[in-house]
Tab-separated table of C-alpha atoms in Angstrom:
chain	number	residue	atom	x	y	z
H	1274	UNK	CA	0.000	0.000	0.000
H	1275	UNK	CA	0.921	3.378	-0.635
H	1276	UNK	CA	-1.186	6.287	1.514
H	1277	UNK	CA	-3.502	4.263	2.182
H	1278	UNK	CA	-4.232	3.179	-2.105
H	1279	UNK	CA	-3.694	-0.350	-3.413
H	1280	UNK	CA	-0.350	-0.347	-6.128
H	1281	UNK	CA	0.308	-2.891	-8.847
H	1282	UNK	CA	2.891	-2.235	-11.037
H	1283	UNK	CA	2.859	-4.278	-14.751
H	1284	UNK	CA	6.001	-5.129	-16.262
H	1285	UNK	CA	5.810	-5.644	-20.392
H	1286	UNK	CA	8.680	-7.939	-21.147
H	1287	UNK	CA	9.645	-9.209	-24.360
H	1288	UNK	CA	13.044	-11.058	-24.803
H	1289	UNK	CA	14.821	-9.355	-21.325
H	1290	UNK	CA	15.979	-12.535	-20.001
H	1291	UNK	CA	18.862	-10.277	-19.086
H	1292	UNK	CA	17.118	-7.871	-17.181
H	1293	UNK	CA	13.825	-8.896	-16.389
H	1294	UNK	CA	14.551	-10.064	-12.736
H	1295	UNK	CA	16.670	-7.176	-11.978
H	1296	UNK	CA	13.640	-5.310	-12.532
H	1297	UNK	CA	11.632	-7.499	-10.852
H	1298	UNK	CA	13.791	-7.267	-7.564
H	1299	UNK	CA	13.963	-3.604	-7.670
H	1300	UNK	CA	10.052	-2.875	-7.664
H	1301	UNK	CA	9.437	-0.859	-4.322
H	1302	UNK	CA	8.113	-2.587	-1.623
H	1303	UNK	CA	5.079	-0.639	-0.920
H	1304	UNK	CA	3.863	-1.782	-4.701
H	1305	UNK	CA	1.515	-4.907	-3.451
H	1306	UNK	CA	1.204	-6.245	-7.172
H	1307	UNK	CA	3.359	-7.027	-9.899
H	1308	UNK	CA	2.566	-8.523	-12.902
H	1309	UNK	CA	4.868	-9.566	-14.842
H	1310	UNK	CA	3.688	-10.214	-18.661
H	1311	UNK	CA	6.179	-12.089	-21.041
H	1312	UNK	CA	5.301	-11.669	-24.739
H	1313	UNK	CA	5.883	-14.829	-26.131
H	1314	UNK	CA	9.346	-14.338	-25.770
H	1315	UNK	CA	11.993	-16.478	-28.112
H	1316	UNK	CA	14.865	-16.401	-25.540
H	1317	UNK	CA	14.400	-17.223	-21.610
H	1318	UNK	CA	12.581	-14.156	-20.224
H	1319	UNK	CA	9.726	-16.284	-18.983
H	1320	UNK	CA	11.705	-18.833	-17.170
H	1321	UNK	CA	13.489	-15.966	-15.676
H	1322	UNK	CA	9.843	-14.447	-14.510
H	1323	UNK	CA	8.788	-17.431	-13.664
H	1324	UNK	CA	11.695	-18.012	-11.605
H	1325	UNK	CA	11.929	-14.372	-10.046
H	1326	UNK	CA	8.739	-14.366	-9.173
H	1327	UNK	CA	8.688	-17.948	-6.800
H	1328	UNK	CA	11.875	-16.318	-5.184
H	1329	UNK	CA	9.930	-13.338	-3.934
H	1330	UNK	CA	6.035	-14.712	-3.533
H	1331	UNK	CA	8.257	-17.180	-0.911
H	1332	UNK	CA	9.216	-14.274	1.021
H	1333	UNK	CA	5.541	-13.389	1.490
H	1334	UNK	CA	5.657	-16.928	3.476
H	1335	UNK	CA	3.182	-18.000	1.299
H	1336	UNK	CA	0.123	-16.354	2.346
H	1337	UNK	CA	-0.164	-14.925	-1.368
H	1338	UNK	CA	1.408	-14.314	-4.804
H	1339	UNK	CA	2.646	-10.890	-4.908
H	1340	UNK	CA	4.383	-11.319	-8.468
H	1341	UNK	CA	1.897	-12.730	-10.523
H	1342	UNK	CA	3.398	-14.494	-13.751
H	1343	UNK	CA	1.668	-13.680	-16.836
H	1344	UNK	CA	2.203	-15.414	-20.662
H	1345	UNK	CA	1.292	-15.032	-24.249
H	1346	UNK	CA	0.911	-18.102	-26.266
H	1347	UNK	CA	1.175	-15.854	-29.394
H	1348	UNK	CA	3.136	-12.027	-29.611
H	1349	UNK	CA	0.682	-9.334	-29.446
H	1350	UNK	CA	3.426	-6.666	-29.241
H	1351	UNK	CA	4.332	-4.349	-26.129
H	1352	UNK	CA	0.646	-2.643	-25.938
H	1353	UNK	CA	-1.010	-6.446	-25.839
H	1354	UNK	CA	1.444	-6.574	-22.950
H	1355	UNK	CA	0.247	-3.813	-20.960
H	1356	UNK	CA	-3.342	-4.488	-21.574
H	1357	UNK	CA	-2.848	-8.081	-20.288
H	1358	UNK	CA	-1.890	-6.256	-17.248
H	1359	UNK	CA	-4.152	-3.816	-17.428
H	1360	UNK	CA	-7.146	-6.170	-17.437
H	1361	UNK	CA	-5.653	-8.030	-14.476
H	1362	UNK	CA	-5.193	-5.226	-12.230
H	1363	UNK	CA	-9.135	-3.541	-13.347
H	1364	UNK	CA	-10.018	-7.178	-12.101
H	1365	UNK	CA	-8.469	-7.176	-8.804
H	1366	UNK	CA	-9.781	-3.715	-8.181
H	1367	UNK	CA	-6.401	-1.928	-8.053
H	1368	UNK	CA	-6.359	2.001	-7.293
H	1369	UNK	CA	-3.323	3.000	-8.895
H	1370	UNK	CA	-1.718	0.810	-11.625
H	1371	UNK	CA	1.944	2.183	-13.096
H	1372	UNK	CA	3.953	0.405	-15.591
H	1373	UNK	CA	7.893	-0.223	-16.064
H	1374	UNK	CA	9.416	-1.732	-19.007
H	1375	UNK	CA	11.567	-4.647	-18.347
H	1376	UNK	CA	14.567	-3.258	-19.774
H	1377	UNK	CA	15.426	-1.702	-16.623
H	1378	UNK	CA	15.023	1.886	-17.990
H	1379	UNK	CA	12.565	3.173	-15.491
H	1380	UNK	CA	13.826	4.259	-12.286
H	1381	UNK	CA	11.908	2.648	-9.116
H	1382	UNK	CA	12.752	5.364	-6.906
H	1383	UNK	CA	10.786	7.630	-9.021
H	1384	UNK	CA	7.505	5.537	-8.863
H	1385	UNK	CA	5.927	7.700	-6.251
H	1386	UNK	CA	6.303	10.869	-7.998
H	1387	UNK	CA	3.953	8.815	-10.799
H	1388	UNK	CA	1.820	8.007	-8.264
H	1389	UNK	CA	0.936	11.273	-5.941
H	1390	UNK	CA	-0.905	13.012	-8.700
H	1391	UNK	CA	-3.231	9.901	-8.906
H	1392	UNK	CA	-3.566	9.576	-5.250
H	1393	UNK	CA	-4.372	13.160	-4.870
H	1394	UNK	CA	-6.907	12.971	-7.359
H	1395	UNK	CA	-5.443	15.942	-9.343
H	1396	UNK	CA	-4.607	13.388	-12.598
H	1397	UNK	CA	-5.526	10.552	-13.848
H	1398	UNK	CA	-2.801	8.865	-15.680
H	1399	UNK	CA	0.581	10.632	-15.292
H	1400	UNK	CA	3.292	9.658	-18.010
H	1401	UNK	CA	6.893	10.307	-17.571
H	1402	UNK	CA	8.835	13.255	-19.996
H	1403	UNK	CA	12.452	12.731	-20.821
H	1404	UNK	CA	12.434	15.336	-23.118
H	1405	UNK	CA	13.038	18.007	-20.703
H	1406	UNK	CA	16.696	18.148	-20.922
H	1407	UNK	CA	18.548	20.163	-23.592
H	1408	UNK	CA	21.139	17.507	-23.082
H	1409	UNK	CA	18.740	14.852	-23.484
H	1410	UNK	CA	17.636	16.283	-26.827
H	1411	UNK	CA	21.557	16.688	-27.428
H	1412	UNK	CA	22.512	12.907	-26.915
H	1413	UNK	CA	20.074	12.559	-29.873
H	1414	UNK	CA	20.800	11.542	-33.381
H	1415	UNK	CA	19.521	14.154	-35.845
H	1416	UNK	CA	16.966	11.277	-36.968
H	1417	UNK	CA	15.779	10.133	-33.813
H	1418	UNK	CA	15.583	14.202	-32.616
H	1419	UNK	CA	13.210	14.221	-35.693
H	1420	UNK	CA	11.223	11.202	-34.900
H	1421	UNK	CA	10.594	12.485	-31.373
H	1422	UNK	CA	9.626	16.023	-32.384
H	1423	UNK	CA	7.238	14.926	-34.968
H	1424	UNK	CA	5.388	12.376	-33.109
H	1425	UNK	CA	5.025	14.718	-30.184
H	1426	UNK	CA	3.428	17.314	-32.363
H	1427	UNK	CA	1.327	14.743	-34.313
H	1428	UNK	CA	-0.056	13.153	-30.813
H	1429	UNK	CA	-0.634	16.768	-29.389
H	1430	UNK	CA	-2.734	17.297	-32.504
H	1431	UNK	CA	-4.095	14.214	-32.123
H	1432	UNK	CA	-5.153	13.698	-28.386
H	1433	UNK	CA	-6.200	16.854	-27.575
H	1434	UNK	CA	-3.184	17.310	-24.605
H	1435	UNK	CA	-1.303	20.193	-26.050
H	1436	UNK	CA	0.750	20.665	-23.489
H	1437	UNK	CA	1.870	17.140	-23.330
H	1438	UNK	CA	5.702	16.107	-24.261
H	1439	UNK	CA	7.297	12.725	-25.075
H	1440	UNK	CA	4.195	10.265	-25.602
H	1441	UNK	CA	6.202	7.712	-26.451
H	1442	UNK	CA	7.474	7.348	-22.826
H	1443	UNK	CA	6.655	4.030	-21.164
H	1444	UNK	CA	7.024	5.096	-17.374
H	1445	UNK	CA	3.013	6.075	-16.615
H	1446	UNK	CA	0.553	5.153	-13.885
H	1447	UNK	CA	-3.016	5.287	-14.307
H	1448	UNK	CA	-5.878	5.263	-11.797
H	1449	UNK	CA	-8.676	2.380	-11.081
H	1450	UNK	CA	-11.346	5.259	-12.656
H	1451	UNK	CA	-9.640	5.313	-15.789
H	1452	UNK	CA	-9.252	1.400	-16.382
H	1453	UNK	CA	-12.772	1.466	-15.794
H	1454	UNK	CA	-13.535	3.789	-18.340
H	1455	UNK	CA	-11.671	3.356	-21.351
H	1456	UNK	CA	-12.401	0.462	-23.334
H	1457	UNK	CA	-8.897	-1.516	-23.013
H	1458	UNK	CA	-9.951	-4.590	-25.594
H	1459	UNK	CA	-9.957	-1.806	-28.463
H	1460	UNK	CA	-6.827	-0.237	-27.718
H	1461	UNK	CA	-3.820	-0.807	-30.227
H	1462	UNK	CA	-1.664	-3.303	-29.467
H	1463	UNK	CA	1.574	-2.060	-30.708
H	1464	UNK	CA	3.968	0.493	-29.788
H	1465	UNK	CA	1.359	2.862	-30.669
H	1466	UNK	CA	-0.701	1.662	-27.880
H	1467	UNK	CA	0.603	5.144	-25.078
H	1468	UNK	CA	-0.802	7.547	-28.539
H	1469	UNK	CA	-3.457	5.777	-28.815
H	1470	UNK	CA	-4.606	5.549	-24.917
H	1471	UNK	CA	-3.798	9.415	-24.773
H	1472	UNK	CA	-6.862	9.847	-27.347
H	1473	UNK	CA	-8.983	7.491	-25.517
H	1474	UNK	CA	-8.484	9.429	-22.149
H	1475	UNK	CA	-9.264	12.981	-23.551
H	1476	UNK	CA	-12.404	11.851	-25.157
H	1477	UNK	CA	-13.269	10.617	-21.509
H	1478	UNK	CA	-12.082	13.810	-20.272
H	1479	UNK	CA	-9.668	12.868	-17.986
H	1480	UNK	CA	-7.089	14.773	-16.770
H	1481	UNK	CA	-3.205	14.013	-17.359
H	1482	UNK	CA	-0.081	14.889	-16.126
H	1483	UNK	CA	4.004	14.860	-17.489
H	1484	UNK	CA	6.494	13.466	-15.003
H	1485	UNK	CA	9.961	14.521	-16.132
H	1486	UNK	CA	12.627	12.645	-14.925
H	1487	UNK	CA	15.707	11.288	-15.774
H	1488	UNK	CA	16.746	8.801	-18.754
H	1489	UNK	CA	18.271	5.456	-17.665
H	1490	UNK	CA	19.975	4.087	-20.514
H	1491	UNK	CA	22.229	1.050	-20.139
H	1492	UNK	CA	23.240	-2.079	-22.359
H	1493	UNK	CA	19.637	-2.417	-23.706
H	1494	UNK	CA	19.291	-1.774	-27.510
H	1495	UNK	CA	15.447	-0.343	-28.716
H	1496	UNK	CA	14.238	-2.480	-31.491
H	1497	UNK	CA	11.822	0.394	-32.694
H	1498	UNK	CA	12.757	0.972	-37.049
H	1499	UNK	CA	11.788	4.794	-36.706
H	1500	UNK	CA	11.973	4.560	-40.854
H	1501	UNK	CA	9.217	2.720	-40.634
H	1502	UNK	CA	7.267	3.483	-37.073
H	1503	UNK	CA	6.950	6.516	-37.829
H	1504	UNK	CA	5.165	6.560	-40.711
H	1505	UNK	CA	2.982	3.663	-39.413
H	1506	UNK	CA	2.124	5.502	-36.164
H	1507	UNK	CA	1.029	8.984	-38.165
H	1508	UNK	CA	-1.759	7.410	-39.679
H	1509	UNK	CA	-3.013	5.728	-36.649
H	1510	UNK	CA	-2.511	9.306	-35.144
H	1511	UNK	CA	-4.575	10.789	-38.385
H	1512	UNK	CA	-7.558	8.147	-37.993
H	1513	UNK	CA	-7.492	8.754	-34.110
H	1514	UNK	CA	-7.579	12.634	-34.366
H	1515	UNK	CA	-10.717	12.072	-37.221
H	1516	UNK	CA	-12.652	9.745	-34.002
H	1517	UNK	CA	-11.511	12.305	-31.458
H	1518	UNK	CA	-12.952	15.229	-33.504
H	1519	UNK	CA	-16.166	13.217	-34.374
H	1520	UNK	CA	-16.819	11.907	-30.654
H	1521	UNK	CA	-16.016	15.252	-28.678
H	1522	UNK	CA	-17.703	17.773	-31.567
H	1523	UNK	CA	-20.272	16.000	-33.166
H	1524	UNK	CA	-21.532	13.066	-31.211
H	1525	UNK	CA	-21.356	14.454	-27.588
H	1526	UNK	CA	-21.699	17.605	-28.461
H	1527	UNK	CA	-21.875	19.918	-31.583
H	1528	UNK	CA	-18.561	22.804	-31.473
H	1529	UNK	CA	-17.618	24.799	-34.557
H	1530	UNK	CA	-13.780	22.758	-34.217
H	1531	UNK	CA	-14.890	20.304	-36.621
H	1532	UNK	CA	-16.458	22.476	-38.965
H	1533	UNK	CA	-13.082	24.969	-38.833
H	1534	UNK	CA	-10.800	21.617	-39.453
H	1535	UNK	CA	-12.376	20.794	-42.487
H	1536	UNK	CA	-13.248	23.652	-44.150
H	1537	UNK	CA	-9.346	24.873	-43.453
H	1538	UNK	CA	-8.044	20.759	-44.826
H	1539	UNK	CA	-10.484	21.516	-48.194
H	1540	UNK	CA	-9.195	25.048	-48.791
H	1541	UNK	CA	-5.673	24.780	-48.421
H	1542	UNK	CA	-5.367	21.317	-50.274
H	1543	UNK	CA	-7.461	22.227	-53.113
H	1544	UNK	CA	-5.988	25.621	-53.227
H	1545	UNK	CA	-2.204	24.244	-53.454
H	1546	UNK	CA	-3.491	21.451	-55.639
H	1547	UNK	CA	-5.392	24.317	-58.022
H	1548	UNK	CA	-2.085	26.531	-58.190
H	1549	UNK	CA	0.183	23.220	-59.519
H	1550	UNK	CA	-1.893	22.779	-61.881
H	1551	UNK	CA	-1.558	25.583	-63.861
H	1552	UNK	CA	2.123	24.898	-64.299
H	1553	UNK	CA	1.326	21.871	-65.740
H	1554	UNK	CA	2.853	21.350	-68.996
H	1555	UNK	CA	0.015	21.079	-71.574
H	1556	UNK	CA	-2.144	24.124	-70.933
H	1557	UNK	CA	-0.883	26.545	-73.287
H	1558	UNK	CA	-4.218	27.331	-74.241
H	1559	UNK	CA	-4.687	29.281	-70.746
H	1560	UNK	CA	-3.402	33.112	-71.539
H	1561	UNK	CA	-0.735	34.567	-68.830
H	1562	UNK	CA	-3.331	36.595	-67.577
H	1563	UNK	CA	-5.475	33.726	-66.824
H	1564	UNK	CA	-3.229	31.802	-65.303
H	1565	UNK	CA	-2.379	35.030	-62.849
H	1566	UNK	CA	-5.753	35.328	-62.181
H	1567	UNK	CA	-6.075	31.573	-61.229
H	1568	UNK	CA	-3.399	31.541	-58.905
H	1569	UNK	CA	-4.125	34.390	-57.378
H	1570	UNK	CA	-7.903	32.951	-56.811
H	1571	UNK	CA	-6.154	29.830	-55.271
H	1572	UNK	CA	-3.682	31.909	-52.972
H	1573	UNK	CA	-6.726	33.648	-51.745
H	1574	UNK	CA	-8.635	30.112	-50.801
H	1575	UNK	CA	-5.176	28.943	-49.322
H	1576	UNK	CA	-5.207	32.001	-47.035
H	1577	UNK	CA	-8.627	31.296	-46.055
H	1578	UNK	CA	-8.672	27.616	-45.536
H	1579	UNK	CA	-4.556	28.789	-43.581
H	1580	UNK	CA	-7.023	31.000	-41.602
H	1581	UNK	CA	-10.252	28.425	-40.805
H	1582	UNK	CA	-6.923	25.976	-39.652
H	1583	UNK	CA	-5.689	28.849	-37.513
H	1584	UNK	CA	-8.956	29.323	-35.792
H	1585	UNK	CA	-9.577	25.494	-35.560
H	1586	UNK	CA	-6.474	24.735	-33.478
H	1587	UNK	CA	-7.329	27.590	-30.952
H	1588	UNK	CA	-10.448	26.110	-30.032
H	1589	UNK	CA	-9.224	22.792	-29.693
H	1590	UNK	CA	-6.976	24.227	-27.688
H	1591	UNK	CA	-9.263	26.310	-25.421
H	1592	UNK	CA	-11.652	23.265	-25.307
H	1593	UNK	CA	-8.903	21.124	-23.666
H	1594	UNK	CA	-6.708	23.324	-21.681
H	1595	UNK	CA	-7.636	22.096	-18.588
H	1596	UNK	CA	-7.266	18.867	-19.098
H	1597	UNK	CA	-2.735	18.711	-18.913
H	1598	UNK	CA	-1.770	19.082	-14.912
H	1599	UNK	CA	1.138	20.307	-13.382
H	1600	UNK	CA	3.309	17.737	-11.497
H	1601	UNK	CA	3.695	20.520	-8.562
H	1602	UNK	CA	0.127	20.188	-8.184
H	1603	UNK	CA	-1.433	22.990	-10.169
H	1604	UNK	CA	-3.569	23.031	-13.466
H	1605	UNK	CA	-2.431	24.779	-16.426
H	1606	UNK	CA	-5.512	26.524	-16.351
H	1607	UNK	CA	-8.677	27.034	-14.556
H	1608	UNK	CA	-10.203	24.370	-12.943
H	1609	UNK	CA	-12.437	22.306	-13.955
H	1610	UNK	CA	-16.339	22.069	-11.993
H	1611	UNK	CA	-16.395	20.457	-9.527
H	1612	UNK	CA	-18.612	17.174	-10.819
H	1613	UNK	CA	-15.516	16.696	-13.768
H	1614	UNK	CA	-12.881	16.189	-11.134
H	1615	UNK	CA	-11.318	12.560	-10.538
H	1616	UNK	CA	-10.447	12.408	-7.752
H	1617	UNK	CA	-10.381	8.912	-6.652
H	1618	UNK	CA	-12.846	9.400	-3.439
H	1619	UNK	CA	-15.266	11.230	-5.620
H	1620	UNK	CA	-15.514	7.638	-8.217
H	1621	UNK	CA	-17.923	5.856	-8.384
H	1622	UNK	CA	-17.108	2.124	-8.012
H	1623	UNK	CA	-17.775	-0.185	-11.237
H	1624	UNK	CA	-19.539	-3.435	-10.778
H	1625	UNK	CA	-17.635	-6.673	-9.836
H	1626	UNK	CA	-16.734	-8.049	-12.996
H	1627	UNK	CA	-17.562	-11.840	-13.062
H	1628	UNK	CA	-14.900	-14.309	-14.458
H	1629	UNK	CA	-15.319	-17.851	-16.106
H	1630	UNK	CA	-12.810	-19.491	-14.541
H	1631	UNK	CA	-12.417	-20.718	-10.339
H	1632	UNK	CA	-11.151	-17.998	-8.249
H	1633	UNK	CA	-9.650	-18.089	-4.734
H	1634	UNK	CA	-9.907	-15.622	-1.946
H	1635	UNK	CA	-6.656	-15.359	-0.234
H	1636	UNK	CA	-6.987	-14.136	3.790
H	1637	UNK	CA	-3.529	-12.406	3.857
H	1638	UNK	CA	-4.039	-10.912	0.275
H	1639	UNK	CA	-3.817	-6.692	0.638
H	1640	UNK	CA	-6.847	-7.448	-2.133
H	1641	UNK	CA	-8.730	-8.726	1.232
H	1642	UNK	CA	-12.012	-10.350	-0.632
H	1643	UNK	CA	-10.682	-9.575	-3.969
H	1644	UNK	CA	-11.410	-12.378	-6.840
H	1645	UNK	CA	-8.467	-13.576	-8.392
H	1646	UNK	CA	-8.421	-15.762	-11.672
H	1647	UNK	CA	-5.590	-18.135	-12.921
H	1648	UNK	CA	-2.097	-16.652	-12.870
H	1649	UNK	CA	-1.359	-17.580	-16.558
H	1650	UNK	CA	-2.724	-15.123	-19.843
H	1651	UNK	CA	-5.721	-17.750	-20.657
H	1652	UNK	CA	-8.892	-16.385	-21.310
H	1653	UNK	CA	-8.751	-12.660	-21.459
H	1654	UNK	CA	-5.155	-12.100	-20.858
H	1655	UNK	CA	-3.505	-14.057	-23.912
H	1656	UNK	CA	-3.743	-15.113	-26.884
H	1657	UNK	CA	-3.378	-14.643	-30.586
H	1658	UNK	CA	-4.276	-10.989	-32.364
């Protein structure tokens, strides 16, 4: 326990054989959960969880599992892996539920920091920012500078956080309210699964917050192709920012955003596209005059459509500026009413969810009375795509 709130941590793991029970053995003892989720690894990461974990459940003297051993049959990539623990920690009724990769590049001893802007009910999901460094940006290679900048401008436009940095960072925590809430089973699966959950929150309206803190980089080697993530996570991004603009300005309620986006997309794209094409070889038929005239018609629509843009991205922004918190404890902007805030003793809780297979209650369990299913990924936790 930690003040007084229930802690699980998840641990994605996929080929860290040479890691994974480092990271195991450093989780802070006040976390009362740990689930550790290998993803169908080809080398001996789940015999080393599997192993790690009987070494420190013993020291419980038995009374209950607090690493719990989770496997995929079939690789579902690092977001399957965090859902898996996800679902498992919604089940067992878990207030605050963080995540550390199991390459070893989270620091523990920053956990709480993660945690207090749950607890407190100012945030609900905190992720961590590396980016806030100059020499962190500086250790950088010119490509990977590029592939960071971009994707944190395409997820701001995308998610509605504007004030949000380094979404690809793996160190977050999220509250009990928001597993409840957003619908994990259609979450990407990927390693655009922390973009796409960003999207998912603001359309719940749920409040964030960055955690910077310091980059732990050791022998580990990132197997992300940015040549080719990149351009596979922007149009995820692009078809999430379409839902997000449908959901919060048409659906739940009508805002002249949408109408701004597209008539600013239409006029600048048909604009530009209308100015090429009078330099198009073939059209000597147009006089000089005509063509001037046409492209000064199209620079006009490409001002106007610059302009409906403009005015598009200010009221997103204004409609979500509340919605980013500051790790010292203060919003970016005015509060929200009082019947939007999370905190966690203002939620409502969410039915008991059932499950098919026997369960167990466990007296010394700090879930006192909480169901627990099978610690393996059957059912709901593994799996095929």
């Amino acid at each position: 326990m930690y003040r007084n709130s229930s802690v699980a941590v998840v641990v994605p793991a996929y080929n860290e054989a040479s890691f994974i029970a480092d990271v195991l053995r450093d989780v802070p003892e006040y976390v009362d959960r740990i689930y550790a989720v290998d993803d169908c690894s080809t080398d001996d990461t789940r015999r080393e969880i599997e192993r790690t974990a009987a070494d420190l459940n013993a020291r419980t003297g038995g009374s209950f599992d607090r690493v719990v051993a989770l496997a995929h049959e079939e690789n579902r990539g690092v977001g399957g892996a965090i859902k898996t623990g996800y679902e498992r920690a919604r089940d067992d009724d878990v207030d605050v539920t963080a995540v550390m990769a199991g390459d070893g590049q989270m620091d523990p001893d920053e956990l709480e920091r993660f945690l207090d802007p749950i607890i407190d009910g100012r945030a609900d999901y905190t992720k961590g920012n590396r980016l806030w460094r100059r020499d962190h940006w500086e250790s950088m290679s010119g490509w990977r500078q590029f592939g960071n900048r971009l994707l944190t401008l395409l997820t701001r436009i995308a998610s509605g956080y504007w004030e949000m940095s380094d979404p690809q960072n793996g160190y977050t925590a999220i509250s009990k309210h928001a597993l409840e809430t957003v619908p994990l089973e259609d979450l990407y699966e990927d390693y655009g699964f922390a973009n796409d959950l960003l999207v998912h929150l603001n359309v719940n309206d749920l409040r964030i917050a960055d955690v910077p803190h310091e980059a732990v980089y050791g022998d580990e080697e990132s197997d992300i192709a940015y040549a080719s993530f990149v351009p596979q996570l922007s149009v995820l991004l692009l078809r999430d920012f379409c839902w997000r603009l449908k959901t919060n300005y048409l659906v739940l309620n009508f805002h002249p955003t949408v109408l701004c986006y597209v008539l600013g997309v239409v006029g600048t794209v048909s604009s530009a596209a209308r100015a090429l094409a009078t330099f198009r070889p073939g059209r000597e038929s147009v006089t000089r005059s005509g063509a001037h005239s046409e492209r000064f018609l199209s620079f006009a629509v490409f001002l106007l459509g610059s302009l409906f843009l403009v005015l598009a991205l200010v009221f997103d922004m204004e409609q979500n500026e509340n919605l980013v918190v500051r790790t010292d404890g203060s919003v970016r902007s005015d509060d929200r009413s009082e019947d939007q805030h999370t905190s966690e003793d203002t939620h409502e809780r969410a039915p008991e969810r059932g499950r098919e297979n026997a369960t167990e209650r466990v007296d010394d369990d700090p879930f006192l009375g909480r169901e627990h299913g099978p610690t393996d990924a059957s059912g709901r936790h593994g799996g095929g795509r």
